[in-house]
Amino acid sequence: MSDSVQDQYEAYPYPSRDPRDEHKRLITGSPSNLDELNHYLFAGRRDFAKPFRALVAGGGTGDATIMLAQQLADRCPEGEVVYLDLSTASRAVAEARAAERGLSNITFHSGSLLDLPEMGLEAFDYIDCCGVLHHLKQPEDGLDALKTVLKQDGGMGLMVYATHGRTGLYPTQDMLRALGNDLPLETRIEQVRRLLEALPPTNWLRRNPFLGDHKRSDAELVDLLLHSQDRAYSVEEVGEFVASAGLNLVSFIEPARYRPESYLKDPKLLTQLRDKSDLGRAGFAEKLAGNIKTHVFYVSRKDDCQAQPEPHGAAIPFLCRLENHVLAASLRKNPVLSVTFDGLPLRFNLPRLAAAMVERIDGKTTVAEIYASLAELDPHLERATFDQQFAQTYEVLNGVNHLLLRA
Ligand SMILES: C[S@@+](CC[C@H](N)C(=O)[O-])C[C@H]1O[C@@H](n2cnc3c(N)ncnc32)[C@H](O)[C@@H]1O
């Protein structure tokens, strides 16, 4: 870890957060939503009535720490979160946020995640490490260090920058270094503003409408444009990175963004892709879409990877951030799901039975019970027809992160 990275986050804790906002909202997202990590890492079988230990490595100003701690406070009496970060200024913000919420299930540590193997911490069920590893001199060393404190059946939710969605950024970082790498940060911030004003219409950063973080505040601007150590990964490089630690890449989030079929409808071209590996197809999708700025993904220990839950039988499907009645009503009118990913509108067709299935997805009813309920209405409904249409519905809704399973 270079001192300049530490100095940057002491001067500009990232992301900028006001602890008083905890009274207005809880920041949520992926990874580290409890239901989501249960689905992807524990085959939907995790019982949160039992102890659960989470580490947030490079916790910054506390987004993941607060989200995890609040969920555990609500659902897991013996849940604990350990926060670790180099930046004491960031830690102060995270601690103040926890205090505003009255959360008492977090232990705060200052230090480098590279020192985790020697810190003597008890192993974790889950590790969140977002936006951190790509700032290390040797990201592989960071991932190895995290693995040393991960339980045998545990998993991690990671985020690293993605190459194509950051088009235009790295040449701009180079220009800003050329303008005076050693100048005080305040001066460099002013230089960024002047340079951005002067970018010609042909400049790739100016032409990339999806990189807008720097418009929010100085902390965001420094993090994006003046970082001293920052690299991005293609899907293939994520695969190599995860494999370097002997870990297993479980899934990217959202899965649909990593499927060529989400963007490409040409059957001849799709046929050519059919036999490619999952990673090869995901890499193709990333290049095709061009707008993936970060890769969020779950990894588990290779030897102990529990299969992801399958959408049939005793599995209990549940919707996230969508009401079943509302979605069912909309699908009854038009069996198409529309979503927009970073400026790109996508449409996914759903099968004939999707509305009736979604109506019955209430977080309590198993897939088998949903079939039984539909078969009561239509005695001719064959199980195979149901299974095929349920799998299709699951693929679309899970693909956009609206449908998960628990055992
Ligand atoms: C871009 S911020 C991300 C913060 C947080 N994970 C989030 O997603 O909001 C990166 C954070 O990683 C921390 N960091 C960088 N290198 C670290 C290391 N070796 N050990 C612990 N923290 C580190 C920085 O201090 C900074 O707070």
Coordinates of C-alpha atoms and ligand atoms in Angstrom, one line a residue:
M1 CA 0.0 0.0 0.0
S2 CA 1.5 3.3 -1.0
D3 CA 1.4 6.1 1.5
S4 CA -0.2 8.4 -1.2
V5 CA -3.3 6.2 -1.2
Q6 CA -3.6 6.4 2.5
D7 CA -3.0 10.2 2.5
Q8 CA -5.7 10.6 -0.2
Y9 CA -8.3 8.8 1.9
E10 CA -7.2 10.7 5.1
A11 CA -7.8 14.0 3.2
Y12 CA -10.8 12.9 1.3
P13 CA -12.8 10.1 2.9
Y14 CA -14.8 8.3 0.3
P15 CA -17.6 8.3 -0.4
S16 CA -18.6 11.5 1.2
R17 CA -21.3 10.9 3.8
D18 CA -23.1 12.9 6.4
P19 CA -23.9 10.8 9.5
R20 CA -27.1 12.8 10.1
D21 CA -28.5 11.3 6.9
E22 CA -28.8 7.9 8.7
H23 CA -32.1 9.2 10.1
K24 CA -33.5 9.6 6.6
R25 CA -32.4 6.5 4.7
L26 CA -30.4 3.3 4.7
I27 CA -28.0 2.9 1.8
T28 CA -28.4 -0.5 0.3
G29 CA -27.0 -2.3 -2.7
S30 CA -24.9 -5.2 -3.9
P31 CA -23.0 -7.0 -2.7
S32 CA -23.8 -7.6 1.0
N33 CA -27.5 -7.7 1.0
L34 CA -28.1 -10.6 3.4
D35 CA -30.7 -12.4 1.2
E36 CA -28.5 -12.0 -1.8
L37 CA -25.3 -13.3 -0.2
N38 CA -27.3 -16.1 1.3
H39 CA -28.6 -17.1 -2.2
Y40 CA -25.2 -16.9 -3.9
L41 CA -22.9 -18.1 -1.2
F42 CA -24.9 -20.4 1.0
A43 CA -27.4 -21.9 -1.4
G44 CA -30.2 -20.0 0.4
R45 CA -29.7 -22.2 3.5
R46 CA -28.1 -19.8 5.9
D47 CA -30.0 -19.5 9.2
F48 CA -29.4 -16.0 10.5
A49 CA -30.7 -17.0 13.9
K50 CA -27.2 -18.5 14.3
P51 CA -24.0 -16.5 14.7
F52 CA -22.8 -14.7 11.6
R53 CA -19.5 -12.9 11.3
A54 CA -18.8 -10.4 8.6
L55 CA -15.7 -8.4 7.7
V56 CA -15.8 -5.2 5.7
A57 CA -12.2 -4.8 4.4
G58 CA -11.5 -1.2 3.3
G59 CA -14.8 -0.1 4.8
G60 CA -14.3 3.6 3.9
T61 CA -17.0 5.9 5.3
G62 CA -19.2 2.9 6.1
D63 CA -21.8 2.1 3.4
A64 CA -21.4 -1.7 3.5
T65 CA -20.6 -1.7 7.3
I66 CA -23.8 0.1 8.1
M67 CA -25.9 -1.9 5.7
L68 CA -24.6 -5.2 7.0
A69 CA -24.8 -4.2 10.7
Q70 CA -28.4 -2.9 10.3
Q71 CA -29.6 -6.0 8.6
L72 CA -27.9 -8.2 11.2
A73 CA -29.3 -6.0 14.0
D74 CA -32.7 -6.6 12.6
R75 CA -32.4 -10.3 11.8
C76 CA -29.4 -11.9 13.4
P77 CA -29.1 -11.5 17.2
E78 CA -25.6 -13.0 17.2
G79 CA -24.4 -11.2 14.1
E80 CA -21.3 -9.1 14.2
V81 CA -19.5 -6.8 11.7
V82 CA -15.8 -6.0 11.8
Y83 CA -14.7 -2.8 10.0
L84 CA -11.2 -2.3 8.8
D85 CA -9.7 0.6 7.0
L86 CA -6.3 2.4 6.6
S87 CA -8.0 5.8 6.8
T88 CA -8.8 7.1 10.3
A89 CA -10.8 10.0 8.8
S90 CA -13.0 7.5 7.0
R91 CA -13.4 5.4 10.1
A92 CA -14.5 8.4 12.1
V93 CA -17.4 9.0 9.6
A94 CA -18.4 5.3 9.7
E95 CA -18.3 5.3 13.5
A96 CA -20.5 8.4 13.6
R97 CA -23.0 6.8 11.2
A98 CA -23.1 3.7 13.4
A99 CA -23.7 5.9 16.5
E100 CA -26.6 7.8 14.8
R101 CA -28.2 4.4 14.2
G102 CA -27.4 3.1 17.7
L103 CA -25.7 0.1 16.2
S104 CA -23.7 -1.9 18.7
N105 CA -22.7 -4.9 16.6
I106 CA -19.6 -3.4 14.9
T107 CA -16.0 -3.5 15.9
F108 CA -13.8 -0.9 14.3
H109 CA -10.1 -1.5 13.4
S110 CA -7.6 0.8 11.7
G111 CA -5.0 -0.9 9.6
S112 CA -4.2 -2.6 6.3
L113 CA -6.1 -5.6 5.0
L114 CA -2.7 -6.9 4.0
D115 CA -2.0 -7.5 7.7
L116 CA -5.1 -9.6 8.3
P117 CA -3.2 -12.9 8.5
E118 CA -1.3 -11.5 11.5
M119 CA -4.2 -9.6 13.2
G120 CA -5.5 -12.6 15.1
L121 CA -9.1 -12.1 14.2
E122 CA -11.5 -15.0 14.3
A123 CA -12.4 -16.3 10.8
F124 CA -15.4 -14.8 9.0
D125 CA -18.5 -16.2 7.3
Y126 CA -18.5 -13.4 4.9
I127 CA -16.2 -10.7 3.6
D128 CA -17.1 -7.5 1.8
C129 CA -14.3 -5.8 -0.1
C130 CA -15.5 -3.2 -2.5
G131 CA -13.5 -0.6 -4.4
V132 CA -10.3 -1.5 -2.5
L133 CA -8.3 -4.3 -4.1
H134 CA -7.8 -2.4 -7.4
H135 CA -5.9 0.3 -5.4
L136 CA -3.3 -2.1 -4.0
K137 CA 0.2 -2.4 -5.6
Q138 CA -0.5 -6.2 -5.8
P139 CA -4.2 -6.8 -5.7
E140 CA -3.5 -10.6 -5.6
D141 CA -1.7 -10.2 -2.2
G142 CA -4.9 -8.4 -0.9
L143 CA -7.2 -11.2 -2.1
D144 CA -4.8 -13.9 -0.6
A145 CA -4.8 -12.0 2.7
L146 CA -8.7 -11.9 2.8
K147 CA -8.8 -15.6 2.1
T148 CA -6.7 -16.3 5.2
V149 CA -9.5 -15.0 7.4
L150 CA -12.4 -16.6 5.5
K151 CA -14.1 -19.7 7.0
Q152 CA -14.0 -22.9 4.9
D153 CA -17.7 -22.5 3.9
G154 CA -17.6 -18.8 3.7
G155 CA -17.7 -16.4 0.8
M156 CA -16.9 -12.9 -0.3
G157 CA -18.7 -10.1 -2.1
L158 CA -16.2 -8.0 -4.1
M159 CA -16.2 -5.0 -6.4
V160 CA -13.4 -4.0 -8.7
Y161 CA -13.4 -1.4 -11.5
A162 CA -14.3 -2.6 -15.0
T163 CA -12.3 -1.6 -18.0
H164 CA -14.7 -0.7 -20.8
G165 CA -17.1 1.4 -18.8
R166 CA -14.2 3.5 -17.6
T167 CA -13.3 4.4 -21.2
G168 CA -11.6 7.8 -21.3
L169 CA -10.7 7.9 -17.6
Y170 CA -7.2 6.6 -17.7
P171 CA -5.9 8.9 -20.4
T172 CA -7.3 11.8 -18.3
Q173 CA -5.6 10.5 -15.2
D174 CA -2.4 10.5 -17.2
M175 CA -2.9 14.1 -18.4
L176 CA -3.5 15.2 -14.8
R177 CA -0.3 13.5 -13.7
A178 CA 1.6 15.3 -16.5
L179 CA 0.1 18.6 -15.2
G180 CA 1.8 18.2 -11.9
N181 CA 1.7 15.0 -9.9
D182 CA 3.5 16.6 -6.9
L183 CA 1.3 19.6 -6.5
P184 CA -1.0 19.9 -3.5
L185 CA -4.3 18.1 -3.9
E186 CA -6.3 21.4 -3.7
T187 CA -4.3 22.7 -6.7
R188 CA -4.8 19.5 -8.6
I189 CA -8.6 19.6 -8.0
E190 CA -8.7 23.0 -9.5
Q191 CA -6.7 21.7 -12.5
V192 CA -9.2 18.9 -12.9
R193 CA -12.0 21.4 -13.2
R194 CA -10.1 23.5 -15.7
L195 CA -9.2 20.5 -17.8
L196 CA -12.7 19.1 -17.8
E197 CA -14.0 22.4 -19.0
A198 CA -11.5 22.3 -21.9
L199 CA -12.1 18.8 -23.1
P200 CA -12.8 18.8 -26.8
P201 CA -15.9 17.0 -28.0
T202 CA -13.8 14.1 -29.4
N203 CA -12.3 13.3 -26.0
W204 CA -13.3 9.9 -24.7
L205 CA -14.0 10.9 -21.2
R206 CA -16.3 13.7 -22.4
R207 CA -17.9 11.1 -24.7
N208 CA -18.5 8.7 -21.8
P209 CA -21.8 9.8 -20.3
F210 CA -21.7 7.1 -17.6
L211 CA -18.8 8.4 -15.6
G212 CA -20.3 11.2 -13.5
D213 CA -19.0 10.6 -10.0
H214 CA -16.7 13.5 -10.1
K215 CA -19.6 15.9 -10.4
R216 CA -20.8 15.1 -6.9
S217 CA -18.1 16.4 -4.6
D218 CA -14.3 16.8 -4.2
A219 CA -14.0 13.4 -2.6
E220 CA -15.6 11.7 -5.6
L221 CA -13.5 13.8 -8.0
V222 CA -10.3 12.9 -6.3
D223 CA -11.2 9.2 -6.1
L224 CA -12.1 9.1 -9.8
L225 CA -9.5 11.4 -11.5
L226 CA -6.6 11.9 -9.1
H227 CA -6.0 8.5 -7.8
S228 CA -2.4 7.5 -7.4
Q229 CA -3.0 3.8 -7.8
D230 CA -6.0 2.5 -9.7
R231 CA -6.5 -0.3 -12.2
A232 CA -9.5 -1.8 -13.9
Y233 CA -10.4 -5.4 -14.9
S234 CA -12.0 -7.0 -17.8
V235 CA -14.3 -10.0 -17.1
E236 CA -11.5 -12.3 -18.2
E237 CA -9.1 -10.6 -15.8
V238 CA -11.5 -10.9 -13.0
G239 CA -11.6 -14.6 -13.7
E240 CA -7.8 -14.8 -13.6
F241 CA -7.7 -12.7 -10.4
V242 CA -10.2 -14.9 -8.6
A243 CA -8.4 -18.1 -9.8
S244 CA -5.1 -16.7 -8.6
A245 CA -6.3 -17.0 -5.0
G246 CA -7.8 -20.5 -5.6
L247 CA -11.3 -19.1 -5.2
N248 CA -14.4 -19.8 -7.2
L249 CA -16.3 -17.1 -9.1
V250 CA -20.0 -17.7 -8.2
S251 CA -21.8 -15.0 -10.0
F252 CA -21.5 -11.5 -11.3
I253 CA -24.3 -9.1 -10.3
E254 CA -26.5 -8.4 -12.1
P255 CA -26.3 -11.7 -14.0
A256 CA -28.3 -10.5 -17.0
R257 CA -25.7 -7.8 -17.7
Y258 CA -23.2 -10.6 -18.3
R259 CA -25.3 -12.5 -20.9
P260 CA -24.8 -11.8 -24.6
E261 CA -28.6 -12.7 -25.1
S262 CA -29.5 -9.6 -23.1
Y263 CA -28.2 -7.4 -25.9
L264 CA -27.9 -9.6 -29.0
K265 CA -30.9 -11.1 -30.7
D266 CA -29.2 -12.3 -33.9
P267 CA -29.7 -16.2 -33.7
K268 CA -26.7 -16.9 -36.0
L269 CA -24.3 -14.9 -33.9
L270 CA -25.8 -16.3 -30.7
T271 CA -25.3 -19.9 -32.0
Q272 CA -21.6 -19.2 -32.3
L273 CA -21.4 -18.2 -28.6
R274 CA -23.4 -21.2 -27.3
D275 CA -20.4 -23.4 -26.6
K276 CA -18.3 -20.8 -25.0
S277 CA -17.5 -21.0 -21.2
D278 CA -19.6 -18.8 -18.8
L279 CA -16.7 -16.5 -18.5
G280 CA -16.1 -16.3 -22.2
R281 CA -19.8 -15.4 -22.7
A282 CA -19.6 -12.9 -19.9
G283 CA -16.6 -11.3 -21.4
F284 CA -18.4 -11.0 -24.8
A285 CA -21.4 -9.4 -23.1
E286 CA -19.1 -6.9 -21.3
K287 CA -17.5 -5.8 -24.6
L288 CA -20.8 -5.7 -26.3
A289 CA -22.5 -3.5 -23.7
G290 CA -19.5 -1.3 -23.1
N291 CA -21.2 0.4 -20.1
I292 CA -20.2 -1.8 -17.2
K293 CA -18.2 0.4 -14.9
T294 CA -17.7 -1.9 -12.0
H295 CA -17.7 -5.6 -11.6
V296 CA -19.7 -6.8 -8.5
F297 CA -19.3 -10.5 -7.9
Y298 CA -19.4 -13.2 -5.3
V299 CA -16.6 -15.7 -4.7
S300 CA -16.4 -18.8 -2.6
R301 CA -13.7 -21.1 -1.6
K302 CA -13.2 -23.5 -4.4
D303 CA -13.3 -26.8 -2.5
D304 CA -16.4 -25.9 -0.6
C305 CA -18.5 -24.1 -3.2
Q306 CA -22.1 -24.9 -2.5
A307 CA -24.2 -25.0 -5.7
Q308 CA -26.4 -22.0 -6.2
P309 CA -30.0 -22.9 -5.4
E310 CA -32.1 -24.3 -8.2
P311 CA -35.5 -22.8 -9.0
H312 CA -37.6 -25.9 -8.3
G313 CA -39.2 -28.1 -5.7
A314 CA -38.7 -27.0 -2.2
A315 CA -36.9 -23.7 -3.0
I316 CA -38.8 -20.6 -1.8
P317 CA -38.6 -17.8 -4.3
F318 CA -38.9 -14.2 -3.1
L319 CA -38.9 -10.9 -4.9
C320 CA -36.6 -8.0 -4.0
R321 CA -37.6 -4.4 -4.4
L322 CA -40.8 -5.4 -6.3
E323 CA -44.3 -6.2 -5.1
N324 CA -45.6 -9.4 -6.5
H325 CA -49.2 -8.0 -7.1
V326 CA -47.8 -5.0 -8.9
L327 CA -45.4 -6.9 -11.1
A328 CA -48.1 -9.6 -11.8
A329 CA -50.6 -6.9 -12.9
S330 CA -48.0 -5.4 -15.2
L331 CA -47.1 -8.7 -16.7
R332 CA -50.7 -9.6 -17.3
K333 CA -51.0 -6.6 -19.5
N334 CA -47.7 -7.1 -21.2
P335 CA -45.4 -10.0 -20.4
V336 CA -42.2 -8.0 -20.8
L337 CA -39.8 -6.7 -18.2
S338 CA -38.1 -3.4 -19.0
V339 CA -35.0 -2.3 -17.2
T340 CA -32.3 0.3 -17.8
F341 CA -28.7 -0.5 -17.0
D342 CA -26.4 2.6 -17.0
G343 CA -28.3 4.3 -19.8
L344 CA -29.1 1.2 -21.8
P345 CA -32.8 0.2 -21.8
L346 CA -33.3 -3.6 -22.1
R347 CA -36.5 -5.6 -22.6
F348 CA -36.9 -9.2 -21.5
N349 CA -39.8 -11.4 -22.7
L350 CA -41.5 -13.5 -20.1
P351 CA -43.5 -16.7 -20.7
R352 CA -47.3 -17.0 -20.7
L353 CA -47.6 -18.2 -17.1
A354 CA -45.2 -15.6 -15.7
A355 CA -47.9 -13.3 -14.3
A356 CA -49.7 -16.1 -12.5
M357 CA -46.4 -17.4 -11.1
V358 CA -45.3 -14.0 -9.9
E359 CA -48.6 -13.4 -8.2
R360 CA -47.9 -16.5 -6.0
I361 CA -44.3 -15.5 -5.2
D362 CA -44.8 -14.3 -1.7
G363 CA -41.6 -15.4 0.1
K364 CA -43.4 -18.3 1.8
T365 CA -44.6 -20.5 -1.0
T366 CA -42.3 -23.1 -2.5
V367 CA -41.9 -23.6 -6.2
A368 CA -43.7 -27.0 -5.9
E369 CA -46.6 -25.3 -4.1
I370 CA -46.8 -22.6 -6.8
Y371 CA -47.2 -25.5 -9.3
A372 CA -49.9 -27.2 -7.2
S373 CA -51.8 -23.9 -7.0
L374 CA -51.7 -23.4 -10.8
A375 CA -52.5 -27.0 -11.5
E376 CA -55.7 -26.6 -9.4
L377 CA -56.8 -23.9 -11.8
D378 CA -55.7 -25.8 -14.9
P379 CA -55.6 -29.6 -14.4
H380 CA -54.0 -29.9 -17.9
L381 CA -50.9 -28.0 -16.8
E382 CA -48.1 -30.4 -17.1
R383 CA -45.2 -30.2 -14.6
A384 CA -42.7 -30.0 -17.4
T385 CA -44.4 -27.0 -18.9
F386 CA -44.5 -25.3 -15.6
D387 CA -40.9 -26.1 -14.8
Q388 CA -39.7 -24.8 -18.1
Q389 CA -41.7 -21.5 -17.8
F390 CA -40.7 -21.1 -14.2
A391 CA -37.0 -21.5 -15.1
Q392 CA -37.5 -18.9 -17.8
T393 CA -39.2 -16.5 -15.4
Y394 CA -36.5 -17.1 -12.8
E395 CA -33.7 -16.5 -15.3
V396 CA -35.1 -13.1 -16.3
L397 CA -36.1 -11.8 -12.8
N398 CA -33.0 -13.2 -11.1
G399 CA -30.9 -11.9 -13.9
V400 CA -32.0 -8.3 -13.1
N401 CA -31.6 -9.0 -9.4
H402 CA -35.3 -9.0 -8.5
L403 CA -35.7 -12.7 -7.6
L404 CA -33.8 -14.8 -5.2
L405 CA -34.3 -18.2 -3.6
R406 CA -34.0 -19.5 0.0
A407 CA -34.1 -23.1 1.0
Ligands
LIG1 C1 -12.8 3.7 -2.8 S1 -12.9 3.6 -1.0 C2 -14.2 2.3 -0.9 C3 -14.8 2.4 0.5 C4 -15.9 1.4 0.7 N1 -15.5 0.0 0.5 C5 -17.1 1.6 -0.2 O1 -17.3 0.8 -1.2 O2 -17.8 2.6 0.0 C6 -11.4 2.6 -0.7 C7 -11.1 2.5 0.7 O3 -10.1 1.5 0.9 C8 -9.3 1.8 1.9 N2 -8.0 1.1 1.7 C9 -7.2 1.2 0.6 N3 -6.2 0.3 0.8 C10 -6.4 -0.4 2.0 C11 -5.7 -1.4 2.7 N4 -4.6 -1.9 2.2 N5 -6.3 -1.9 3.8 C12 -7.4 -1.3 4.3 N6 -8.1 -0.3 3.7 C13 -7.6 0.1 2.5 C14 -9.1 3.3 1.7 O4 -8.6 4.0 2.9 C15 -10.6 3.7 1.4 O5 -11.3 4.0 2.5

